[in-house]
Amino acid sequence: SKGGLPVHPMFNRDIHVAKGPLIPNKGNLLLISADFGLTPAILLKQQDAYGRVLTLDEIVTFGMGIERAIETKLLPLIRQKYDGFECFVTGDPSGGSGSQANEVSCADIFRQYAKQGLGKVKLAWSNNPIHRQGATDKYLGMLVDRGMPAYVLDPGLTWLTQALGGKYQFKKFKDGRQSNEVDKNDWSHTGEACEYG
């Protein structure tokens, strides 16, 4: 059983969290990676010339839909810090399904903001945990030029650092049953947004 264990045990704060703030590069694509629902989490990432995956910023919300998260959190961050960057949005493929109320999907909502700097939208091809978790673990376990880690977090990413540090974990049932499912807690949304990126 993986019950109670971190989803990404290879994460090491001393190795994967940068010693100082990461500087975004306007010449590189800015990936906006999202997990949806009424607790949307959004991460902003780039891949640098060394091939490292850099996670630059995080947006963690509770009790709001994706449209309000975009309007009140993401667009102000883009205007303040990433104005003029080429952006690309990805995330949970379930975000391509229309709501029962008005048939509008999360992907459709992101597309409405394309001209405000969010760019193209293409959701992940699979939400299978094996693919998501494996892709993240691949980079967590790699080194690139000069022995640098292939996966680096900005030191200001409190939620993601905690998620990867063990709060994004597998379920542990009180009655002793074993599980290989992820515990849907406050950190799982950030953890999954990370994996979709």
Coordinates of C-alpha atoms in Angstrom, one line a residue:
S1 CA 0.0 0.0 0.0
K2 CA 1.0 3.6 -0.6
G3 CA -1.4 4.9 2.0
G4 CA -0.2 8.0 3.6
L5 CA 2.9 8.2 1.5
P6 CA 3.9 11.2 -0.7
V7 CA 2.8 11.0 -4.3
H8 CA 6.3 12.3 -5.3
P9 CA 8.8 10.8 -2.9
M10 CA 11.7 11.9 -5.0
F11 CA 11.1 15.6 -4.2
N12 CA 13.8 17.1 -2.0
R13 CA 13.4 20.7 -0.8
D14 CA 17.2 21.2 -0.7
I15 CA 17.6 20.1 -4.3
H16 CA 14.4 21.2 -6.1
V17 CA 13.6 24.6 -4.4
A18 CA 15.8 27.4 -5.8
K19 CA 18.0 29.4 -3.4
G20 CA 16.6 32.7 -4.8
P21 CA 13.7 33.9 -6.9
L22 CA 13.5 32.4 -10.4
I23 CA 13.6 35.0 -13.2
P24 CA 11.1 34.4 -16.1
N25 CA 12.5 34.6 -19.6
K26 CA 10.3 36.5 -22.0
G27 CA 11.8 34.6 -24.9
N28 CA 10.5 31.3 -23.6
L29 CA 6.9 30.0 -23.7
L30 CA 5.0 30.5 -20.5
L31 CA 2.9 27.4 -19.6
I32 CA -0.2 28.0 -17.6
S33 CA -1.2 24.6 -16.0
A34 CA -4.6 24.3 -14.3
D35 CA -6.6 21.9 -12.2
F36 CA -10.3 22.8 -12.2
G37 CA -13.4 22.5 -10.0
L38 CA -14.4 24.9 -7.2
T39 CA -10.8 24.8 -5.9
P40 CA -8.9 25.7 -9.0
A41 CA -5.1 25.7 -8.8
I42 CA -3.0 27.3 -11.5
L43 CA 0.8 27.1 -11.9
L44 CA 3.0 29.1 -14.3
K45 CA 6.0 27.2 -15.7
Q46 CA 8.8 27.6 -18.3
Q47 CA 11.4 25.3 -19.6
D48 CA 14.8 27.0 -19.8
A49 CA 17.8 26.5 -22.2
Y50 CA 19.2 23.8 -20.0
G51 CA 16.0 21.8 -20.3
R52 CA 15.0 22.5 -16.7
V53 CA 11.3 22.8 -15.8
L54 CA 10.9 26.0 -13.8
T55 CA 7.8 26.5 -11.7
L56 CA 7.6 30.3 -11.3
D57 CA 4.2 31.2 -9.7
E58 CA 1.2 29.5 -8.1
I59 CA -2.4 30.5 -7.7
V60 CA -4.4 28.5 -5.1
T61 CA -8.1 29.2 -4.6
F62 CA -11.0 27.8 -2.6
G63 CA -14.7 28.3 -3.2
M64 CA -14.4 30.0 -6.6
G65 CA -14.9 28.9 -10.2
I66 CA -12.3 29.1 -12.9
E67 CA -13.7 32.3 -14.4
R68 CA -13.4 34.3 -11.2
A69 CA -9.9 32.8 -10.6
I70 CA -8.8 34.0 -14.0
E71 CA -10.4 37.5 -13.5
T72 CA -9.2 38.1 -10.0
K73 CA -5.9 36.2 -9.7
L74 CA -4.4 35.1 -13.0
L75 CA -5.0 38.1 -15.3
P76 CA -3.6 40.6 -12.7
L77 CA -0.5 38.4 -12.3
I78 CA 0.0 38.2 -16.0
R79 CA -0.3 42.0 -16.4
Q80 CA 2.0 42.6 -13.5
K81 CA 4.8 40.1 -14.1
Y82 CA 4.3 38.4 -17.5
D83 CA 3.1 41.1 -19.8
G84 CA 4.0 40.3 -23.4
F85 CA 4.9 36.7 -22.8
E86 CA 3.7 34.0 -25.2
C87 CA 1.3 31.9 -23.1
F88 CA -0.1 28.4 -23.5
V89 CA -2.8 26.9 -21.3
T90 CA -3.1 23.2 -20.4
G91 CA -4.8 21.3 -17.6
D92 CA -7.1 18.5 -16.6
P93 CA -8.9 17.1 -19.7
S94 CA -12.1 17.0 -17.8
G95 CA -12.1 20.8 -18.2
G96 CA -13.1 20.2 -21.8
S97 CA -16.6 19.0 -20.7
G98 CA -19.3 21.6 -20.7
S99 CA -21.2 22.3 -17.5
Q100 CA -24.7 20.9 -17.0
A101 CA -26.0 24.5 -16.5
N102 CA -24.8 26.2 -19.7
E103 CA -22.6 23.7 -21.6
V104 CA -19.6 26.0 -21.3
S105 CA -16.4 24.2 -20.4
C106 CA -13.4 25.4 -18.4
A107 CA -11.4 25.3 -21.6
D108 CA -14.0 27.5 -23.3
I109 CA -13.6 30.0 -20.5
F110 CA -9.8 30.1 -20.9
R111 CA -10.3 30.6 -24.7
Q112 CA -12.5 33.7 -23.9
Y113 CA -9.3 35.3 -22.5
A114 CA -6.9 34.4 -25.3
K115 CA -6.7 38.0 -26.5
Q116 CA -6.0 39.2 -23.0
G117 CA -2.7 37.3 -23.0
L118 CA -3.6 33.7 -22.1
G119 CA -3.0 32.3 -25.6
K120 CA -3.9 28.9 -27.0
V121 CA -5.6 26.2 -24.9
K122 CA -4.8 22.5 -25.3
L123 CA -5.8 20.3 -22.4
A124 CA -3.7 17.2 -21.4
W125 CA -4.3 14.1 -23.5
S126 CA -4.9 12.0 -20.4
N127 CA -5.8 12.4 -16.7
N128 CA -4.5 8.9 -15.9
P129 CA -2.5 9.3 -12.7
I130 CA 0.2 6.9 -14.0
H131 CA 1.0 9.3 -16.9
R132 CA 0.8 12.5 -14.8
Q133 CA 2.8 11.3 -11.9
G134 CA 5.3 9.5 -14.1
A135 CA 6.0 12.7 -16.1
T136 CA 6.6 14.7 -13.0
D137 CA 8.8 12.0 -11.4
K138 CA 10.9 11.8 -14.5
Y139 CA 12.0 15.4 -14.1
L140 CA 12.3 15.2 -10.3
G141 CA 14.8 12.3 -10.8
M142 CA 16.9 14.0 -13.6
L143 CA 20.0 16.1 -13.6
V144 CA 20.9 18.4 -16.5
D145 CA 24.1 20.3 -17.4
R146 CA 26.6 20.8 -14.6
G147 CA 24.5 18.5 -12.3
M148 CA 21.6 20.9 -12.0
P149 CA 18.2 19.5 -11.1
A150 CA 15.8 19.2 -14.0
Y151 CA 12.9 20.4 -11.9
V152 CA 13.1 23.6 -9.9
L153 CA 10.6 25.6 -7.8
D154 CA 10.6 29.3 -7.0
P155 CA 11.1 29.6 -3.2
G156 CA 7.9 31.6 -2.9
L157 CA 5.7 28.6 -3.9
T158 CA 4.4 27.7 -0.5
W159 CA 1.5 25.4 -1.6
L160 CA 3.4 23.5 -4.2
T161 CA 6.5 23.0 -2.0
Q162 CA 4.2 21.6 0.8
A163 CA 2.3 19.4 -1.8
L164 CA 5.4 17.9 -3.2
G165 CA 6.9 17.7 0.2
G166 CA 4.3 15.1 1.3
K167 CA 0.9 16.8 1.8
Y168 CA -0.1 15.6 -1.7
Q169 CA -0.3 12.0 -0.6
F170 CA -2.0 8.7 -1.1
K171 CA -5.2 7.9 0.9
K172 CA -4.8 6.3 4.2
F173 CA -8.1 4.8 5.5
K174 CA -8.9 4.8 9.2
D175 CA -10.1 1.2 9.1
G176 CA -6.7 0.0 7.9
R177 CA -7.7 -0.6 4.2
Q178 CA -5.0 0.0 1.7
S179 CA -5.2 2.4 -1.2
N180 CA -3.3 3.6 -4.2
E181 CA -5.6 6.5 -4.8
V182 CA -4.6 10.1 -4.1
D183 CA -6.1 11.8 -1.0
K184 CA -8.3 14.7 -2.3
N185 CA -7.2 17.3 0.2
D186 CA -6.2 21.0 0.0
W187 CA -2.8 20.2 -1.6
S188 CA -4.0 17.7 -4.2
H189 CA -5.3 20.4 -6.5
T190 CA -1.9 22.1 -6.6
G191 CA -0.2 18.7 -7.0
E192 CA -2.4 17.8 -9.9
A193 CA -2.0 21.2 -11.6
C194 CA 1.7 20.6 -11.3
E195 CA 1.5 17.2 -13.0
Y196 CA -0.6 18.5 -15.9
G197 CA 2.1 21.0 -16.6

